[in-house]
Short mmCIF file of C-alpha atoms in Angstrom, two decimals:
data_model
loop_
_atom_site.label_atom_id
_atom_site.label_comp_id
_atom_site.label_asym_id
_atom_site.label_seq_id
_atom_site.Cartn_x
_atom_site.Cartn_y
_atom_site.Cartn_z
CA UNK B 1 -28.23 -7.92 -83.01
CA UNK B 2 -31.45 -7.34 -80.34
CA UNK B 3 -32.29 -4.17 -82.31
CA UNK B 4 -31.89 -5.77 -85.54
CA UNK B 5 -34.32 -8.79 -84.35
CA UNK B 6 -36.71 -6.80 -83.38
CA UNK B 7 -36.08 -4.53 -86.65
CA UNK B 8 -37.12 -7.84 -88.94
CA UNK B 9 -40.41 -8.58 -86.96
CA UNK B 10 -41.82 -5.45 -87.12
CA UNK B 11 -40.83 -5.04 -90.83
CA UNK B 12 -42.86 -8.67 -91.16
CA UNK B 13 -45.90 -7.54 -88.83
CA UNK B 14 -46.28 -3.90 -91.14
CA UNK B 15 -45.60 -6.11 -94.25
CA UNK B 16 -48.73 -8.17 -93.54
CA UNK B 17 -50.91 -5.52 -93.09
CA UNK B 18 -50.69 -1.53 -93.56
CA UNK B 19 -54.08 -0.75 -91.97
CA UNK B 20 -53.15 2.50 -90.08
CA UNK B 21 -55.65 0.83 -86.70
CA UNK B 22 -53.16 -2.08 -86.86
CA UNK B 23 -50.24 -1.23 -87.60
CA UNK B 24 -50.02 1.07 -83.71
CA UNK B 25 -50.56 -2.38 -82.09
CA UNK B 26 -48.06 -4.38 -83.97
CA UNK B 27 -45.56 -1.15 -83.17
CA UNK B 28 -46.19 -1.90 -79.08
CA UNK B 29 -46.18 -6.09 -79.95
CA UNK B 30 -42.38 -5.32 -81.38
CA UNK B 31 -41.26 -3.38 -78.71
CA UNK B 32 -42.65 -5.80 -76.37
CA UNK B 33 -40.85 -8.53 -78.33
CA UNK B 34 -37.53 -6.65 -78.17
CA UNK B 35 -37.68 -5.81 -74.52
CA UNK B 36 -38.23 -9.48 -74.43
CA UNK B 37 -35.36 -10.65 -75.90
CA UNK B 38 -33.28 -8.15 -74.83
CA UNK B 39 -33.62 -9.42 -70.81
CA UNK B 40 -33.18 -12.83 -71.91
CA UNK B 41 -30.43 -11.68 -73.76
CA UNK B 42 -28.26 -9.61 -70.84
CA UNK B 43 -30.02 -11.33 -67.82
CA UNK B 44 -27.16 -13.93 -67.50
CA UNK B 45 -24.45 -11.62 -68.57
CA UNK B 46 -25.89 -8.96 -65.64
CA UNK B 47 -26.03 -12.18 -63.31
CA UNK B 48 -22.43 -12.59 -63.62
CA UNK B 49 -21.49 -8.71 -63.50
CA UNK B 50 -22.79 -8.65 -60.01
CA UNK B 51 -21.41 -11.45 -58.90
CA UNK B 52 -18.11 -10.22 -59.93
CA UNK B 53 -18.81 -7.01 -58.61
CA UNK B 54 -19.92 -8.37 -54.91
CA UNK B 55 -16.46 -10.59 -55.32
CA UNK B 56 -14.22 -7.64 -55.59
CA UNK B 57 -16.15 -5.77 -53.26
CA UNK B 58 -15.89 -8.77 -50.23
CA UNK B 59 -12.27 -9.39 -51.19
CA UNK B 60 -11.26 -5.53 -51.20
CA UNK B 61 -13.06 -4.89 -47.90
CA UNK B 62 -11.25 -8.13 -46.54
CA UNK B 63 -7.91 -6.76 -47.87
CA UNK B 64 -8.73 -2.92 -45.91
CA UNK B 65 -8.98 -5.32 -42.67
CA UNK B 66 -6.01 -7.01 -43.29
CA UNK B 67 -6.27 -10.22 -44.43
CA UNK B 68 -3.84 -9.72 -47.33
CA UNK B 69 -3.73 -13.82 -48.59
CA UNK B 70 -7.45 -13.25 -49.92
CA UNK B 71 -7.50 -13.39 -53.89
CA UNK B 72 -10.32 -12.71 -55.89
CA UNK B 73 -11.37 -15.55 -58.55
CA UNK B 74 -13.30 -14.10 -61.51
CA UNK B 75 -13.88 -16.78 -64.66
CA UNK B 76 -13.74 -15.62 -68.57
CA UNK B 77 -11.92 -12.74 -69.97
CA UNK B 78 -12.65 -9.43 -69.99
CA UNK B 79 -12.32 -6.00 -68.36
CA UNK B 80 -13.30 -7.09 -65.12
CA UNK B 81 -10.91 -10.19 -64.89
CA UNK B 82 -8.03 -7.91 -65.61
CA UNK B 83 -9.34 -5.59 -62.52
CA UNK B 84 -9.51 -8.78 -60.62
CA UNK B 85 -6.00 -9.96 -61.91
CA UNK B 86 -4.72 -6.69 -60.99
CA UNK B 87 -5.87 -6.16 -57.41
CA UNK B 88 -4.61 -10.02 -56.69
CA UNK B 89 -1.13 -8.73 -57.67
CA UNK B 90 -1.30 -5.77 -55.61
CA UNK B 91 -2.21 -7.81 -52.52
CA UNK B 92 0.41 -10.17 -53.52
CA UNK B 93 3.10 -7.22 -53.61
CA UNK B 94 1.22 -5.98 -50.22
CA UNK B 95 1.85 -9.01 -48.67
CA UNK B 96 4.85 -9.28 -49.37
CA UNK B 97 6.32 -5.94 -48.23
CA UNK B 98 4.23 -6.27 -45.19
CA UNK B 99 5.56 -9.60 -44.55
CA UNK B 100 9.42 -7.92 -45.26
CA UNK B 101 8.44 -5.33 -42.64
CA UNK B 102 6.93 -7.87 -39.92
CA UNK B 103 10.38 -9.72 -40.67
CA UNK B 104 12.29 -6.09 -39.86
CA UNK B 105 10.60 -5.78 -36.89
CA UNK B 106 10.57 -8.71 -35.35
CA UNK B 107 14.57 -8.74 -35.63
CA UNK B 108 14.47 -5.22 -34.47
CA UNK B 109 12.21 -6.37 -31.38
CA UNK B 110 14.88 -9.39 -30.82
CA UNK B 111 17.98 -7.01 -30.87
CA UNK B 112 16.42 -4.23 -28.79
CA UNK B 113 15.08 -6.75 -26.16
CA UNK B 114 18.78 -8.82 -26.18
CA UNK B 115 20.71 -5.46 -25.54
CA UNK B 116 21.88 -4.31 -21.66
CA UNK B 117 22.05 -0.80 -22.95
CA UNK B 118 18.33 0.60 -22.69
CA UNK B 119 17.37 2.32 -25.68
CA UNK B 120 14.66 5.22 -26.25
CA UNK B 121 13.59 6.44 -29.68
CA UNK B 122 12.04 9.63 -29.21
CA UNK B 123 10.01 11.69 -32.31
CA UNK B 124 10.98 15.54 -32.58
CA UNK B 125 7.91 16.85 -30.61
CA UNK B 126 9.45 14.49 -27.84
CA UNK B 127 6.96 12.07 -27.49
CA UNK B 128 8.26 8.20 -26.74
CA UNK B 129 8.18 6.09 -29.95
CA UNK B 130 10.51 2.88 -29.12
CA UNK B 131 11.82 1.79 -25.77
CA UNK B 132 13.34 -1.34 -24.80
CA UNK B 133 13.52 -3.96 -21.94
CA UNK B 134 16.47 -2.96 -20.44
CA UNK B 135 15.57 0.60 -20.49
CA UNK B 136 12.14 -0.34 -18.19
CA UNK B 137 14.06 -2.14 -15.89
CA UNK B 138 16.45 0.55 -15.45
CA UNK B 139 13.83 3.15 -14.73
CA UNK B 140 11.39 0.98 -13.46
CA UNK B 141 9.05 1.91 -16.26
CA UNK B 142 6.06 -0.17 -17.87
CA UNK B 143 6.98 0.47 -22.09
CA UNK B 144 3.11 0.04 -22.99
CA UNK B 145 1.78 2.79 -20.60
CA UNK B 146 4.04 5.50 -21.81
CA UNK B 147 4.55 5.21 -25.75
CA UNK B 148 3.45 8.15 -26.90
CA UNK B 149 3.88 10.41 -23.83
CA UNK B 150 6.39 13.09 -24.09
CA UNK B 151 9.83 11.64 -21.67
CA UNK B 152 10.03 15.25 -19.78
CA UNK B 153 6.60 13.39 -18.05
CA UNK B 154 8.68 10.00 -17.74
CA UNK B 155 12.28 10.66 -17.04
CA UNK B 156 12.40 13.04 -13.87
CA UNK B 157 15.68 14.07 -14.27
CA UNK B 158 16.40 17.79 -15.02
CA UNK B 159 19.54 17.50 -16.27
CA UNK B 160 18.54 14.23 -18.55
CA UNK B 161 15.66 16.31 -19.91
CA UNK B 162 17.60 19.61 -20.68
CA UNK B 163 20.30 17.38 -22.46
CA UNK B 164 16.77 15.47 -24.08
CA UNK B 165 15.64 19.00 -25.64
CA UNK B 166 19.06 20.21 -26.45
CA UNK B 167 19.58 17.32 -28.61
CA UNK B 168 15.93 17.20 -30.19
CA UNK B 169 16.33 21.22 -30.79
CA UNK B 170 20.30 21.21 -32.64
CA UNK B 171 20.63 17.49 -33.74
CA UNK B 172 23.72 16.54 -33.41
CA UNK B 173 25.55 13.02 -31.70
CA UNK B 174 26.48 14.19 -28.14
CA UNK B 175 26.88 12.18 -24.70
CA UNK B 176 26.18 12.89 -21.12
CA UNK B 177 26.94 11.39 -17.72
CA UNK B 178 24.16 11.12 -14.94
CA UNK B 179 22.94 9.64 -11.76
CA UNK B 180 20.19 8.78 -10.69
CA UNK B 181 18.15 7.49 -7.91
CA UNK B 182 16.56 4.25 -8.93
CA UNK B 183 16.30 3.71 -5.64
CA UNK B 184 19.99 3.14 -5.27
CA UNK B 185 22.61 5.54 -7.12
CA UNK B 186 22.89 4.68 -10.51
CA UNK B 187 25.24 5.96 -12.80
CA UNK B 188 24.74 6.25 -16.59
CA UNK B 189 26.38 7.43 -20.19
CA UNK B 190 24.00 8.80 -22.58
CA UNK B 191 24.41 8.85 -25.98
CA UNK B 192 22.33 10.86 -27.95
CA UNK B 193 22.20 10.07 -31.87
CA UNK B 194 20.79 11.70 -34.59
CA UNK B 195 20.91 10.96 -38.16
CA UNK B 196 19.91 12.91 -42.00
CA UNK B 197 16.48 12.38 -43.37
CA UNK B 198 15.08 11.94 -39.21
CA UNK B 199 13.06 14.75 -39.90
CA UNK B 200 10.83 13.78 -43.04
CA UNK B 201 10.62 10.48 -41.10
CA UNK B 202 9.51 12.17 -37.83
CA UNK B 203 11.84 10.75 -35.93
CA UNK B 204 13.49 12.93 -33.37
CA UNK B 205 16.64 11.25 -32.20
CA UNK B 206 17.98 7.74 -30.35
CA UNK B 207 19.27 8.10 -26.62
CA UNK B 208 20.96 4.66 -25.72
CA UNK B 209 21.66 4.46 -22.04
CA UNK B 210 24.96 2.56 -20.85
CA UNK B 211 25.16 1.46 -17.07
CA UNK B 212 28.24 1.82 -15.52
CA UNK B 213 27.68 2.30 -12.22
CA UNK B 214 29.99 -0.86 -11.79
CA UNK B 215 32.75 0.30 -13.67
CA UNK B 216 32.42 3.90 -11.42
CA UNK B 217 32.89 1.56 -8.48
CA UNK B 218 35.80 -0.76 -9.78
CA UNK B 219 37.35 2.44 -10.66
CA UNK B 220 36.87 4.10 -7.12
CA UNK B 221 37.90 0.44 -5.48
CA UNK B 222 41.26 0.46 -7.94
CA UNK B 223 42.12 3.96 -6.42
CA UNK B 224 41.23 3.76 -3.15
CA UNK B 225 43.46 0.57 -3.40
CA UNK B 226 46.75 2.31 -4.82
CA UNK B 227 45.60 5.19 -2.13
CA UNK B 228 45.41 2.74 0.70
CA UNK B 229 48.69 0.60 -0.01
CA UNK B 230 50.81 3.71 0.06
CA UNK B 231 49.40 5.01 3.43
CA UNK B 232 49.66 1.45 4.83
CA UNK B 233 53.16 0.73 3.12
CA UNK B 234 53.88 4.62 4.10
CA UNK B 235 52.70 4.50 8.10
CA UNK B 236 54.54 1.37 9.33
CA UNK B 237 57.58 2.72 7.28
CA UNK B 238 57.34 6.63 8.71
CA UNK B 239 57.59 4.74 12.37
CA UNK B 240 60.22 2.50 11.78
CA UNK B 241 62.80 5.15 9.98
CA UNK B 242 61.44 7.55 13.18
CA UNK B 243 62.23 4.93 15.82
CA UNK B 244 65.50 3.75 14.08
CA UNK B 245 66.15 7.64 14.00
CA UNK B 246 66.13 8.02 17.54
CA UNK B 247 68.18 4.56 18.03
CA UNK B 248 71.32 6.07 16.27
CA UNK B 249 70.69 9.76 17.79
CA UNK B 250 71.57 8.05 21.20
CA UNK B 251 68.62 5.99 22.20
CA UNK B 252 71.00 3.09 21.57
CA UNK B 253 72.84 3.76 25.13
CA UNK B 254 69.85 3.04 26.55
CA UNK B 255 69.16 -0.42 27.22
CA UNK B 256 65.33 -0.22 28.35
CA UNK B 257 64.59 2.59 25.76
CA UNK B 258 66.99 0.56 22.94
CA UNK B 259 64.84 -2.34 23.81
CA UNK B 260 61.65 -0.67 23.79
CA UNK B 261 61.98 1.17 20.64
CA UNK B 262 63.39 -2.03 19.13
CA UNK B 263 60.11 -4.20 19.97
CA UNK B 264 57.95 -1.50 18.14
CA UNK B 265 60.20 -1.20 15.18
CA UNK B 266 59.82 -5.31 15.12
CA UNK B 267 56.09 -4.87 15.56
CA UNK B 268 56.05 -2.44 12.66
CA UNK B 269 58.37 -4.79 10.24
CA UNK B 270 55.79 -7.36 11.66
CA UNK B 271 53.18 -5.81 10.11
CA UNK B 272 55.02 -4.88 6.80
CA UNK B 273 55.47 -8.69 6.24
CA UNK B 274 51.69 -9.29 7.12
CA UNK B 275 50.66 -6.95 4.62
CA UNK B 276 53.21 -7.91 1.67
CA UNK B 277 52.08 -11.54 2.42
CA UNK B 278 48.39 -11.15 2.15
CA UNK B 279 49.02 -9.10 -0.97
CA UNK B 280 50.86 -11.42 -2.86
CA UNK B 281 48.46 -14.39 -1.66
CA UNK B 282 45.71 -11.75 -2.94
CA UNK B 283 47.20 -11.49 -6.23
CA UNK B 284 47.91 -15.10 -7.16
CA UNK B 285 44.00 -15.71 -6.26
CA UNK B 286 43.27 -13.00 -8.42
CA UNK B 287 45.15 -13.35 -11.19
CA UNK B 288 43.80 -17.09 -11.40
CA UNK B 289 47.58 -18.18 -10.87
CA UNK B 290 47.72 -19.80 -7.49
CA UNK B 291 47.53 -23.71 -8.17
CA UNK B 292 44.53 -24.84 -5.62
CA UNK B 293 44.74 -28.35 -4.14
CA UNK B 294 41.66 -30.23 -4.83
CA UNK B 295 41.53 -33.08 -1.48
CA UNK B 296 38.69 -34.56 0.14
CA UNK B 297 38.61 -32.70 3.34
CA UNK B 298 36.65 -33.65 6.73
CA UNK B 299 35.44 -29.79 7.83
CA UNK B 300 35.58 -30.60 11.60
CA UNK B 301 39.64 -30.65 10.84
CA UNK B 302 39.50 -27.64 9.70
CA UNK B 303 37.29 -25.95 12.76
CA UNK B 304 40.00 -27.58 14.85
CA UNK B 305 42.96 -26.74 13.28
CA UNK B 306 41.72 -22.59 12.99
CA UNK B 307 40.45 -22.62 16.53
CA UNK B 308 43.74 -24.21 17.93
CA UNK B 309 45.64 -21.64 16.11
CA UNK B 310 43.86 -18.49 17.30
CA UNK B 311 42.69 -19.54 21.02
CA UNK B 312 45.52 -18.31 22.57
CA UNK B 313 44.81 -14.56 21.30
CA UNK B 314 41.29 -15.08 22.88
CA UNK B 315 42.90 -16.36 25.70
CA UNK B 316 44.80 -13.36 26.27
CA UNK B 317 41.82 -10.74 25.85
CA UNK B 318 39.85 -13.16 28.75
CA UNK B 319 37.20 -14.44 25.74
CA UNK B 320 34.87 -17.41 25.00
CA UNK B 321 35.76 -19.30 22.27
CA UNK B 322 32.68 -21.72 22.30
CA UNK B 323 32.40 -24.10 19.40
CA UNK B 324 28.94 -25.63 18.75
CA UNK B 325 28.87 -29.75 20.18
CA UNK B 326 30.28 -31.48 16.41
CA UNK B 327 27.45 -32.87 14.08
CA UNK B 328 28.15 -35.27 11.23
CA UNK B 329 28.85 -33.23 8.62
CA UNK B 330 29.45 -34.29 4.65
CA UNK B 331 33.24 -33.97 2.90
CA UNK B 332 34.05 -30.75 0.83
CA UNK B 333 36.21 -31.27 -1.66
CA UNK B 334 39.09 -27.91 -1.94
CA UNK B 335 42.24 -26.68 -0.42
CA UNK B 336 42.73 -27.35 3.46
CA UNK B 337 45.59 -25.12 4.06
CA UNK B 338 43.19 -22.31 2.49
CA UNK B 339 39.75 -23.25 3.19
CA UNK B 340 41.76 -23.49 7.94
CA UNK B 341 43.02 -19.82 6.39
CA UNK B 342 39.37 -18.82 5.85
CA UNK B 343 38.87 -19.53 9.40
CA UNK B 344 41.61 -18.17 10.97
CA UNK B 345 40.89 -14.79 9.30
CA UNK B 346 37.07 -15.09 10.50
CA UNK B 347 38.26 -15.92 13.79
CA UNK B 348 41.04 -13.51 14.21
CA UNK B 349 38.56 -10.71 13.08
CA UNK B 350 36.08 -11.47 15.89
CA UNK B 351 38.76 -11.39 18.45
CA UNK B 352 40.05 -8.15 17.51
CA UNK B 353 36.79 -6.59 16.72
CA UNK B 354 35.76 -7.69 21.00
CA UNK B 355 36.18 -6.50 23.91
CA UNK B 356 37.74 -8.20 26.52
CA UNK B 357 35.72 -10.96 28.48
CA UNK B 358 33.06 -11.42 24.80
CA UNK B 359 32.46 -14.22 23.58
CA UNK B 360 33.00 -15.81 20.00
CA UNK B 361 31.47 -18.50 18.70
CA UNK B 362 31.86 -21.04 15.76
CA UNK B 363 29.51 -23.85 14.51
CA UNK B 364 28.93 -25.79 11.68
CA UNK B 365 25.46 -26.88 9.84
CA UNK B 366 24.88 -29.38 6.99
CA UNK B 367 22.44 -29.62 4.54
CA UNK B 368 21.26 -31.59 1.19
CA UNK B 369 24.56 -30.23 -0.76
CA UNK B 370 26.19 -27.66 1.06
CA UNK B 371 27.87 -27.14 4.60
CA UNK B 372 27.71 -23.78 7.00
CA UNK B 373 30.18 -22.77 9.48
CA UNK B 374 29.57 -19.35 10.94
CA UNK B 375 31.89 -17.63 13.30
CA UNK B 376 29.49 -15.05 15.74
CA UNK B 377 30.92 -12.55 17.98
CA UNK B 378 29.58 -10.18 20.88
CA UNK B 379 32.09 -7.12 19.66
CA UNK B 380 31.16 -4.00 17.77
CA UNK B 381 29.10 -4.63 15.13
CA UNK B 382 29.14 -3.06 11.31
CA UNK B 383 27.03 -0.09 10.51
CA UNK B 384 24.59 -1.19 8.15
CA UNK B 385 25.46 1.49 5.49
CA UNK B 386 29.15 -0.26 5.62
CA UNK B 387 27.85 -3.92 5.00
CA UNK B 388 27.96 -3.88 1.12
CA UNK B 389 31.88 -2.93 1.29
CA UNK B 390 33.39 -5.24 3.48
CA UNK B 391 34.67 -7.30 1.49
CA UNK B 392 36.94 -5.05 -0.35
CA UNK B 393 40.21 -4.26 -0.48
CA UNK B 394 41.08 -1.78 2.43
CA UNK B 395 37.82 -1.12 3.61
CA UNK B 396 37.97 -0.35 6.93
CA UNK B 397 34.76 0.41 8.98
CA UNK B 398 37.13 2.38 11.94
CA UNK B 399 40.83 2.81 10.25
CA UNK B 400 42.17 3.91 13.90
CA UNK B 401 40.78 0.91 16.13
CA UNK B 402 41.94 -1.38 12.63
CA UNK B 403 45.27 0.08 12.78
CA UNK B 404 45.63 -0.07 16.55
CA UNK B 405 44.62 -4.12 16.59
CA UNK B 406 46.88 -4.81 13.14
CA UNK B 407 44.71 -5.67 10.88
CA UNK B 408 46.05 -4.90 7.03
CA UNK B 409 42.45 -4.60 5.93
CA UNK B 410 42.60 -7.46 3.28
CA UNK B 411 41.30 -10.46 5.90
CA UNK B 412 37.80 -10.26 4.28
CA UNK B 413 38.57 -9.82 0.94
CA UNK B 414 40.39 -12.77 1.06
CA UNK B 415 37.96 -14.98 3.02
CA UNK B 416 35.67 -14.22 -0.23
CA UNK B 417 37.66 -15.23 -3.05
CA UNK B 418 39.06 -18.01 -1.30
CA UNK B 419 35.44 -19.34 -1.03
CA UNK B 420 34.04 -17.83 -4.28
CA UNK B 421 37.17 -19.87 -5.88
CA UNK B 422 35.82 -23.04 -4.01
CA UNK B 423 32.47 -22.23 -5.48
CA UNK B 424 31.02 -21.05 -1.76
CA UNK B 425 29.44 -17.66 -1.05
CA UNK B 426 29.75 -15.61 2.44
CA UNK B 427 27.31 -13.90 3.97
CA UNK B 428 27.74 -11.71 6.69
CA UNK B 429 24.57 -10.69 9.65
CA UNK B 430 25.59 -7.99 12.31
CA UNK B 431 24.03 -4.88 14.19
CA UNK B 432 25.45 -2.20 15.33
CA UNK B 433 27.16 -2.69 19.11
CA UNK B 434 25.35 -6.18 19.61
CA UNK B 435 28.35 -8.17 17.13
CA UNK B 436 28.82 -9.47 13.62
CA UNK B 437 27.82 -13.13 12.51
CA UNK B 438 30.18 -14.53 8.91
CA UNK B 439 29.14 -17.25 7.59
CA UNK B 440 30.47 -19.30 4.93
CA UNK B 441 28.71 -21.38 2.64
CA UNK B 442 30.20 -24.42 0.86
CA UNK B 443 29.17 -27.13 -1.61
CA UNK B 444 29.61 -30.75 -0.07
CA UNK B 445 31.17 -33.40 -2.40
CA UNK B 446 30.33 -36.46 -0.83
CA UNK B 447 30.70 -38.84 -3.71
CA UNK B 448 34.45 -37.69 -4.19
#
């Protein structure tokens, strides 16, 4: 239409006068006239190109950095509105899928960081891709300073890292057991797992690390148990059969020797019954079937009653048995008869664990909610290396000096559950060949 404009005026200008000097300067007037009305023509429509252009230029750098809610807002309809259109609905979709992904992740994150097991995802060069909280704690590693180091630098552990490249060179699902320093013994099931289509995604293969160090030791604390009841069923039983052996082979016409021989087979049947007793009382604890009595109990009672009950063994070995000048101390609430047993066995222990003319003492300590009475002793004291296993089953720092003053090796463990059961704790303090302090911990109930 511009051309054809300026088509018509020149036409008019030649039509009005054919001189040839004229007719070169109404040629350039045209032209001029057309240029003319061609800017005013496409200025506006240019005006709004560029704006359009700088719009979708803004918006697609803004969607390269990210921000993937920008749209771009173009009036009319043409060409460039259906670019526009378009690249809104790809950052749309973008969002989206990005949004689906940040979703994925974060319940990925949730699961990995609620899990005991720790949890590496290596790629197949080795390198660390994923690695959870459990796994940092159990390796005392920091997860955002080694992603992306290869583990054979991490994990310091040649027979982890040979079972590491073994699996990342044959992919296959495959488990290990280790242990490892970290700083105590630690002992751990790996299992390695590897699935199709790993490779095109780079991924190498997922080691999840199970702790069972605990289950190693309630395993070794089960057998040393069964182990420990049939020597200490079998010893007591070997002397009596021996001693009633030599009774019927003659002995018997002897009256010192018949009486002598008689007195240790008693002493033996004595300690049969001990055993069988604190076993079953062991068991019903246990097994959550012994029926606790629940009374509002003064503690000095049951200082008194333990004391008066194992004195006269003290007596007899020439000891002190000092008890701290009484305080006023709060009501517990639990079982006397059990709670004067806890006692006696802490008692008992220090006199046969000291020598003649030591001394033993017991006293008693309140605070805001909780009472402790703590029985100390001047005898031979518990290797440090021996204080974590006290309190089980059997345990027996010295078997032969346990076995030669009777003990059956359960006292402890049944000190603990008695007061774990009353919701107490125990703690126990000694050094070697200075004595051992037990103390017991208890919640007060005043209120009762």
């Amino acid at each position: 239409m511009l051309m054809a404009t300026a088509g018509l005026a020149l036409v008019g200008f030649l039509a009005l006068d054919n001189q040839p000097a004229h007719r070169g300067q109404l040629l350039f007037i045209a032209v001029l006239l057309a240029l003319g009305l061609a800017f005013a023509l496409t200025y506006p429509l240019s005006r709004r190109l560029g704006r359009s252009l700088r719009e979708m230029t803004v918006a697609a750098r803004d969607l390269a950095q990210g921000h993937l809610e920008r749209r771009i807002r173009i009036a009319g309809r043409d060409d460039l509105t259906d670019l526009a259109e378009a690249m809104n609905q790809m950052a749309a979709n973008l969002e989206a899928t990005i949004g689906e992904i940040k979703e994925d992740r974060t319940r990925l994150t949730a699961i990995l960081a609620g899990m005991v097991e720790g949890v590496m995802v290596l790629d197949r060069q080795g390198r660390i891709l994923v690695i959870n909280a459990a796994m940092e704690r159990m390796f005392e590693l920091k997860g955002g300073l080694i992603i992306g180091k290869p583990s054979i630098e991490i994990l310091r552990h040649h027979r982890l890292n040979e079972f590491i490249q073994t699996t990342l060179k044959t992919p296959a699902n495959r488990s290990i057991e280790i242990v490892i320093q970290t700083p105590e013994e630690r002992v751990f099931t790996v299992q390695a797992s590897t699935a199709a289509g790993t490779a095109a995604s780079g991924l190498g293969a997922v080691f999840v690390f199970h702790d069972v160090t605990e289950l190693k030791r309630l395993e070794r604390v089960r057998r040393d148990f069964v182990t420990n009841v049939t020597h200490e069923l079998r010893t007591p039983l070997t002397s009596i059969k021996g001693y009633l052996e030599a009774l019927l082979d003659g002995v018997k016409d002897d009256p010192q020797k018949c009486r002598q021989f008689l007195e240790v087979v008693q002493r033996h049947a004595d300690q049969l019954n001990n055993l069988i007793t604190d076993l079953l009382d062991l068991s019903r604890i246990e097994s959550g079937r012994y029926e606790w009595k629940r009374k509002r109990t003064n503690p000095w009672d049951l200082i008194e009653k333990a004391v008066a009950m194992v004195k006269p063994i003290a007596e007899k070995k020439h000891q002190r048995l000092a008890v701290s000048p009484p305080i006023a101390l709060p009501p517990i609430l639990g079982d006397p008869d059990k709670l004067t047993q806890v006692l006696i066995n802490l008692l008992d222990n220090a006199v046969k664990y000291t020598s003649e003319g030591g001394g033993i003492t017991i006293e008693a300590k309140a605070f805001e909610d909780e009472i402790e009475i703590s029985v100390s002793d001047t005898g031979i004291g518990i290797p440090s290396k021996d204080l974590p296993r006290i309190f089980e089953r059997f345990y027996r720092v010295d078997r032969a000096r346990s076995r030669e003053v009777g003990g059956t090796g359960l006292g402890l463990s049944i000190v603990k559950h008695i007061v774990e059961a009353h919701g107490g704790i125990v703690r126990v303090d000694s050094e070697l060949g200075k004595g051992t302090r037990l103390t017991v911990v208890l919640p007060c109930n005043v209120d009762s």
